[in-house]
CSV table of C-alpha atoms in Angstrom, one decimal:
chain,number,residue,atom,x,y,z
A,8,MET,CA,-160.1,-75.1,-159.2
A,9,ARG,CA,-161.2,-74.0,-155.6
A,10,LYS,CA,-157.4,-73.9,-154.7
A,11,THR,CA,-156.6,-71.7,-157.7
A,12,ILE,CA,-159.4,-69.2,-156.8
A,13,LEU,CA,-158.2,-69.1,-153.2
A,14,ALA,CA,-154.6,-68.4,-154.1
A,15,LEU,CA,-155.7,-65.6,-156.5
A,16,ALA,CA,-157.8,-64.0,-153.8
A,17,MET,CA,-155.0,-64.0,-151.3
A,18,ALA,CA,-152.6,-62.4,-153.8
A,19,LEU,CA,-155.1,-59.6,-154.5
A,20,ALA,CA,-155.4,-59.0,-150.8
A,21,LEU,CA,-151.7,-58.4,-150.3
A,22,PRO,CA,-150.4,-54.8,-150.0
A,23,VAL,CA,-149.1,-53.3,-153.3
A,24,THR,CA,-145.6,-53.1,-151.8
A,25,ALA,CA,-145.6,-56.8,-151.2
A,26,GLN,CA,-146.5,-57.5,-154.8
A,27,THR,CA,-144.1,-55.2,-156.7
A,28,GLN,CA,-141.3,-52.8,-155.8
A,29,ALA,CA,-142.1,-49.3,-157.1
A,30,PRO,CA,-139.3,-47.9,-159.2
A,31,GLN,CA,-137.1,-45.3,-157.4
A,32,LEU,CA,-137.6,-41.8,-158.7
A,33,LYS,CA,-134.5,-40.3,-160.1
A,34,VAL,CA,-134.1,-36.5,-160.5
A,35,PRO,CA,-131.2,-34.6,-161.9
A,36,ARG,CA,-128.8,-32.7,-159.6
A,37,PRO,CA,-129.2,-28.9,-159.6
A,38,SER,CA,-125.5,-28.7,-159.9
A,39,GLN,CA,-124.4,-30.9,-162.8
A,40,LYS,CA,-121.1,-32.8,-163.0
A,41,GLN,CA,-118.4,-31.9,-165.5
A,42,VAL,CA,-115.1,-33.5,-166.3
A,43,LEU,CA,-112.4,-31.4,-167.9
A,44,THR,CA,-109.3,-33.1,-169.4
A,45,GLN,CA,-106.3,-31.4,-171.0
A,46,THR,CA,-102.9,-32.8,-172.0
A,47,VAL,CA,-99.9,-30.5,-171.5
A,48,GLY,CA,-96.8,-31.9,-173.1
A,49,PHE,CA,-97.0,-35.5,-171.9
A,50,THR,CA,-99.0,-34.7,-168.7
A,51,ASP,CA,-102.8,-35.3,-168.4
A,52,ILE,CA,-104.7,-32.9,-166.2
A,53,THR,CA,-108.2,-34.0,-165.2
A,54,ILE,CA,-110.6,-31.8,-163.2
A,55,THR,CA,-113.9,-33.3,-161.9
A,56,TYR,CA,-116.5,-30.9,-160.4
A,57,SER,CA,-120.1,-30.0,-160.0
A,58,ARG,CA,-121.3,-26.7,-161.4
A,59,PRO,CA,-123.6,-24.6,-159.2
A,60,GLY,CA,-125.4,-21.6,-160.8
A,61,VAL,CA,-125.5,-18.0,-159.6
A,62,LYS,CA,-129.4,-17.9,-159.8
A,63,GLY,CA,-129.6,-14.3,-158.9
A,64,ARG,CA,-127.6,-14.8,-155.6
A,65,GLN,CA,-124.7,-12.8,-154.2
A,66,ILE,CA,-121.8,-15.3,-154.6
A,67,TRP,CA,-118.7,-13.7,-153.2
A,68,GLY,CA,-119.0,-12.6,-149.7
A,69,GLY,CA,-122.5,-14.1,-149.6
A,70,LEU,CA,-123.2,-17.7,-150.7
A,71,VAL,CA,-119.4,-18.2,-150.6
A,72,PRO,CA,-117.9,-16.4,-147.6
A,73,TYR,CA,-114.6,-14.7,-147.8
A,74,ASP,CA,-111.6,-16.1,-145.9
A,75,LYS,CA,-113.2,-19.6,-145.3
A,76,VAL,CA,-112.4,-22.9,-147.0
A,77,TRP,CA,-114.7,-23.6,-149.9
A,78,ARG,CA,-115.2,-26.9,-151.8
A,79,THR,CA,-114.8,-25.0,-155.1
A,80,GLY,CA,-118.0,-26.4,-156.6
A,81,ALA,CA,-121.0,-28.3,-155.3
A,82,ASN,CA,-121.8,-31.8,-154.0
A,83,GLU,CA,-118.6,-33.9,-153.7
A,84,ALA,CA,-115.3,-32.0,-153.4
A,85,THR,CA,-113.8,-31.0,-156.7
A,86,THR,CA,-110.8,-33.2,-157.6
A,87,ILE,CA,-107.8,-32.5,-159.8
A,88,SER,CA,-105.4,-35.1,-161.0
A,89,PHE,CA,-102.0,-35.0,-162.7
A,90,SER,CA,-100.4,-38.0,-164.5
A,91,ASP,CA,-96.9,-36.7,-163.8
A,92,ASP,CA,-95.1,-34.5,-161.3
A,93,VAL,CA,-96.0,-30.8,-161.9
A,94,THR,CA,-95.5,-27.3,-160.4
A,95,ILE,CA,-98.3,-25.1,-159.4
A,96,ASN,CA,-97.4,-21.4,-159.6
A,97,GLY,CA,-93.8,-22.6,-159.5
A,98,GLN,CA,-94.1,-24.9,-156.5
A,99,ALA,CA,-93.6,-28.6,-156.8
A,100,LEU,CA,-96.6,-31.0,-156.5
A,101,PRO,CA,-96.2,-34.8,-157.0
A,102,LYS,CA,-98.4,-36.6,-159.5
A,103,GLY,CA,-101.7,-38.0,-158.2
A,104,THR,CA,-105.3,-37.0,-157.5
A,105,TYR,CA,-106.2,-34.3,-155.0
A,106,SER,CA,-109.3,-32.6,-153.7
A,107,LEU,CA,-109.2,-29.0,-154.7
A,108,HIS,CA,-110.3,-26.5,-152.1
A,109,THR,CA,-110.0,-22.7,-152.1
A,110,ILE,CA,-110.1,-19.8,-149.6
A,111,PRO,CA,-111.6,-16.9,-151.6
A,112,GLY,CA,-110.6,-13.4,-150.6
A,113,LYS,CA,-111.4,-10.0,-152.1
A,114,ASP,CA,-107.8,-9.4,-153.3
A,115,GLN,CA,-106.2,-12.8,-153.0
A,116,TRP,CA,-107.2,-16.5,-153.1
A,117,THR,CA,-105.6,-19.5,-151.6
A,118,ILE,CA,-105.6,-22.6,-153.8
A,119,ILE,CA,-105.4,-25.9,-151.8
A,120,PHE,CA,-104.4,-29.3,-153.1
A,121,ASN,CA,-105.5,-31.8,-150.4
A,122,LYS,CA,-104.3,-35.5,-150.4
A,123,VAL,CA,-107.8,-36.8,-149.4
A,124,ALA,CA,-109.4,-36.8,-152.8
A,125,ASN,CA,-112.8,-38.4,-152.0
A,126,GLN,CA,-114.7,-36.3,-149.6
A,127,TRP,CA,-118.1,-34.6,-149.5
A,128,GLY,CA,-117.5,-30.9,-150.1
A,129,SER,CA,-115.1,-29.4,-147.6
A,130,PHE,CA,-117.0,-30.4,-144.5
A,131,THR,CA,-114.4,-33.0,-143.4
A,132,TYR,CA,-111.4,-31.0,-144.8
A,133,ASP,CA,-108.2,-31.5,-142.8
A,134,GLN,CA,-105.5,-28.9,-143.3
A,135,ALA,CA,-102.9,-31.5,-142.1
A,136,GLN,CA,-103.6,-33.4,-145.3
A,137,ASP,CA,-102.7,-30.5,-147.6
A,138,ALA,CA,-100.1,-31.4,-150.2
A,139,LEU,CA,-99.7,-27.8,-151.3
A,140,ARG,CA,-101.1,-24.3,-150.9
A,141,VAL,CA,-100.5,-21.5,-153.3
A,142,THR,CA,-101.9,-18.0,-153.7
A,143,ALA,CA,-103.6,-16.6,-156.8
A,144,LYS,CA,-104.9,-13.1,-157.8
A,145,PRO,CA,-108.6,-12.8,-158.8
A,146,HIS,CA,-109.7,-10.5,-161.5
A,147,GLY,CA,-112.9,-9.4,-163.1
A,148,ASP,CA,-114.5,-11.4,-165.9
A,149,GLU,CA,-117.5,-11.6,-168.1
A,150,MET,CA,-120.6,-13.1,-166.4
A,151,ASN,CA,-120.4,-16.9,-165.9
A,152,GLU,CA,-123.8,-18.1,-164.6
A,153,TRP,CA,-122.4,-21.6,-164.0
A,154,LEU,CA,-119.1,-22.3,-162.1
A,155,THR,CA,-116.6,-23.1,-164.8
A,156,PHE,CA,-113.0,-24.5,-164.9
A,157,ALA,CA,-111.2,-23.5,-168.1
A,158,ILE,CA,-107.7,-24.1,-169.5
A,159,PRO,CA,-107.4,-21.3,-172.1
A,160,ASP,CA,-103.7,-21.2,-172.5
A,161,VAL,CA,-101.8,-24.4,-173.3
A,162,GLY,CA,-98.1,-25.0,-174.3
A,163,PRO,CA,-95.7,-28.0,-174.0
A,164,ASP,CA,-94.4,-26.8,-170.7
A,165,SER,CA,-97.3,-25.1,-168.9
A,166,ALA,CA,-101.0,-24.4,-168.9
A,167,THR,CA,-103.2,-21.8,-167.2
A,168,VAL,CA,-106.2,-23.1,-165.2
A,169,VAL,CA,-108.9,-20.6,-164.5
A,170,ILE,CA,-111.8,-20.8,-162.0
A,171,LYS,CA,-114.7,-18.7,-163.2
A,172,TRP,CA,-118.0,-17.9,-161.5
A,173,GLY,CA,-120.1,-14.8,-161.5
A,174,HIS,CA,-117.9,-11.9,-162.6
A,175,VAL,CA,-114.7,-13.3,-161.0
A,176,ALA,CA,-111.9,-15.4,-162.5
A,177,VAL,CA,-109.0,-16.9,-160.6
A,178,PRO,CA,-106.0,-18.2,-162.6
A,179,PHE,CA,-103.1,-20.5,-161.6
A,180,THR,CA,-100.3,-22.0,-163.6
A,181,VAL,CA,-99.5,-25.7,-164.0
A,182,GLY,CA,-95.9,-26.4,-165.1
A,183,THR,CA,-94.8,-29.7,-166.6
A,184,ASN,CA,-91.2,-29.1,-167.6
A,185,THR,CA,-91.8,-31.2,-170.7
A,186,THR,CA,-89.0,-29.6,-172.8
A,187,GLN,CA,-86.2,-30.3,-170.3
A,188,LYS,CA,-87.6,-33.9,-169.9
A,189,VAL,CA,-87.5,-34.5,-173.6
A,190,LEU,CA,-84.0,-32.9,-173.9
A,191,ALA,CA,-82.8,-35.3,-171.3
A,192,ASP,CA,-84.3,-38.2,-173.2
A,193,ALA,CA,-82.7,-36.9,-176.4
A,194,ARG,CA,-79.3,-36.9,-174.8
A,195,ALA,CA,-79.8,-40.5,-173.7
A,196,ALA,CA,-81.1,-41.6,-177.1
A,197,VAL,CA,-78.2,-40.0,-179.0
A,198,ALA,CA,-75.7,-41.6,-176.6
A,199,ALA,CA,-77.3,-45.0,-177.2
A,200,ALA,CA,-77.6,-44.6,-181.0
A,201,LYS,CA,-75.9,-47.1,-183.3
A,202,PRO,CA,-72.9,-45.9,-185.3
A,203,ASP,CA,-74.8,-45.8,-188.6
A,204,ASP,CA,-77.9,-44.1,-187.1
A,205,TRP,CA,-78.1,-40.6,-188.5
A,206,GLN,CA,-81.8,-40.1,-187.8
A,207,THR,CA,-81.7,-40.1,-184.0
A,208,PRO,CA,-79.2,-37.3,-183.7
A,209,LEU,CA,-81.2,-35.4,-186.4
A,210,ARG,CA,-84.5,-35.8,-184.5
A,211,ALA,CA,-82.8,-34.7,-181.2
A,212,ALA,CA,-81.3,-31.7,-182.9
A,213,THR,CA,-84.6,-30.7,-184.6
A,214,PHE,CA,-86.4,-30.8,-181.3
A,215,ALA,CA,-83.8,-28.7,-179.6
A,216,ILE,CA,-83.7,-26.1,-182.4
A,217,GLU,CA,-87.5,-25.8,-182.6
A,218,ASN,CA,-87.7,-25.2,-178.9
A,219,GLY,CA,-84.7,-23.0,-178.6
A,220,VAL,CA,-82.9,-25.1,-176.0
A,221,GLY,CA,-79.5,-26.9,-175.9
A,222,LEU,CA,-78.4,-25.3,-179.2
A,223,ASP,CA,-74.7,-26.1,-178.7
A,224,GLU,CA,-75.7,-29.8,-178.3
A,225,ALA,CA,-78.0,-29.5,-181.3
A,226,ASN,CA,-75.2,-28.4,-183.5
A,227,ARG,CA,-73.0,-31.3,-182.4
A,228,TRP,CA,-75.9,-33.7,-183.0
A,229,LEU,CA,-76.4,-32.3,-186.5
A,230,ASP,CA,-72.7,-32.6,-187.3
A,231,GLN,CA,-72.9,-36.2,-186.1
A,232,SER,CA,-75.8,-36.9,-188.3
A,233,ILE,CA,-74.2,-35.3,-191.3
A,234,LYS,CA,-70.9,-37.1,-190.8
A,235,ILE,CA,-72.8,-40.5,-190.9
A,236,ASN,CA,-75.0,-39.7,-193.9
A,237,GLU,CA,-75.0,-36.2,-195.5
A,238,ASN,CA,-78.5,-35.6,-197.0
A,239,ILE,CA,-81.0,-32.9,-197.7
A,240,ARG,CA,-82.8,-33.3,-194.3
A,241,ASN,CA,-79.8,-32.9,-192.0
A,242,LEU,CA,-78.2,-30.2,-194.2
A,243,PHE,CA,-81.3,-28.1,-194.2
A,244,GLU,CA,-81.7,-28.4,-190.4
A,245,LYS,CA,-78.0,-27.4,-190.1
A,246,ALA,CA,-78.8,-24.3,-192.3
A,247,ARG,CA,-81.7,-23.4,-190.0
A,248,ALA,CA,-79.5,-23.6,-187.0
A,249,GLN,CA,-76.9,-21.4,-188.6
A,250,ALA,CA,-79.6,-18.8,-189.5
A,251,MET,CA,-80.9,-18.8,-185.9
A,252,ALA,CA,-77.4,-18.1,-184.7
A,253,GLY,CA,-77.1,-15.1,-187.1
A,254,ASP,CA,-74.9,-16.7,-189.6
A,255,ARG,CA,-77.0,-16.1,-192.7
A,256,ALA,CA,-74.1,-16.5,-195.2
A,257,GLY,CA,-73.3,-19.9,-193.7
A,258,ALA,CA,-77.0,-20.9,-193.7
A,259,ILE,CA,-77.3,-20.0,-197.4
A,260,ALA,CA,-74.3,-22.0,-198.3
A,261,THR,CA,-75.4,-25.1,-196.3
A,262,ALA,CA,-78.9,-24.8,-197.7
A,263,GLN,CA,-77.5,-24.8,-201.3
A,264,ARG,CA,-75.6,-28.0,-200.4
A,265,ALA,CA,-78.9,-29.5,-199.2
A,266,ILE,CA,-80.6,-28.7,-202.5
A,267,ALA,CA,-77.7,-30.4,-204.3
A,268,LYS,CA,-78.6,-33.6,-202.4
A,269,ALA,CA,-82.2,-33.5,-203.5
A,270,GLY,CA,-83.8,-36.6,-205.0
A,271,PRO,CA,-86.8,-37.0,-207.4
A,272,LYS,CA,-89.2,-37.0,-204.5
A,273,ASP,CA,-87.8,-34.0,-202.7
A,274,GLY,CA,-89.6,-31.3,-204.7
A,275,ASP,CA,-91.6,-29.9,-201.8
A,276,GLU,CA,-88.6,-29.7,-199.5
A,277,VAL,CA,-86.5,-28.0,-202.2
A,278,GLY,CA,-89.2,-25.4,-202.5
A,279,GLU,CA,-89.2,-24.8,-198.7
A,280,ILE,CA,-85.4,-24.5,-198.8
A,281,GLN,CA,-85.5,-22.0,-201.6
A,282,HIS,CA,-88.0,-20.0,-199.7
A,283,SER,CA,-85.8,-20.0,-196.7
A,284,ILE,CA,-82.8,-18.9,-198.7
A,285,ALA,CA,-84.8,-16.0,-200.2
A,286,SER,CA,-85.8,-14.9,-196.7
A,287,TRP,CA,-82.2,-15.1,-195.4
A,288,LYS,CA,-80.9,-13.1,-198.3
A,289,SER,CA,-83.5,-10.3,-197.7
């Protein structure tokens, strides 16, 4: 009993830090982290950055000096990654992850893609590690209290990325060349198709027609599909191609052949063909 009392007394006499470890206090960062991801065609774009606020300060030419390299955010350097090779304002950039720095100017900005992705701000930025520099034109914008990256315009072949803070917005264009890549894949797929495969040339032709590319090839693919198995689907696609080429009379005749091939389950498609015929007649 005396030993137990002595051990308890010794424990109570120890400093608090020796008995328990006080929990570490965590506080939120003033500039919160955001991750923006957008798919353009088949290419994923991911931007990771921290969002400082204006907080009543003069940003451009004040907090962010003109004509000096800026981290384009807060805390760690902003990063941008591309899952495929891209172009930035028309200039080639290999796929990968880059730190994104900028040099703001009153009338022109420099957008910098640096190969050292993980760095703190721009304090150790090395121009020798730049993968690409492009210029961009700033313009006025509605007030953005927090630094914002936005991708307002997206298509299969390109997207517009905009840096916004205060009353300034700076856009640049990311190109993916998706349509030409798919067209190349379509050529390979048609070349490798089996003799009785009418669907692959039809799919290839449909893609080309809907995107307005390789139309001569599309017509050959359609003829190939029709020769293998003439049906409502490939005949209607042929009619659409003829109409796009300005041959409305030919389009109407081919569309009527398509309707003649209709089966019991093709009611909706027949209605669509009839609507197209009416528009071509008018």
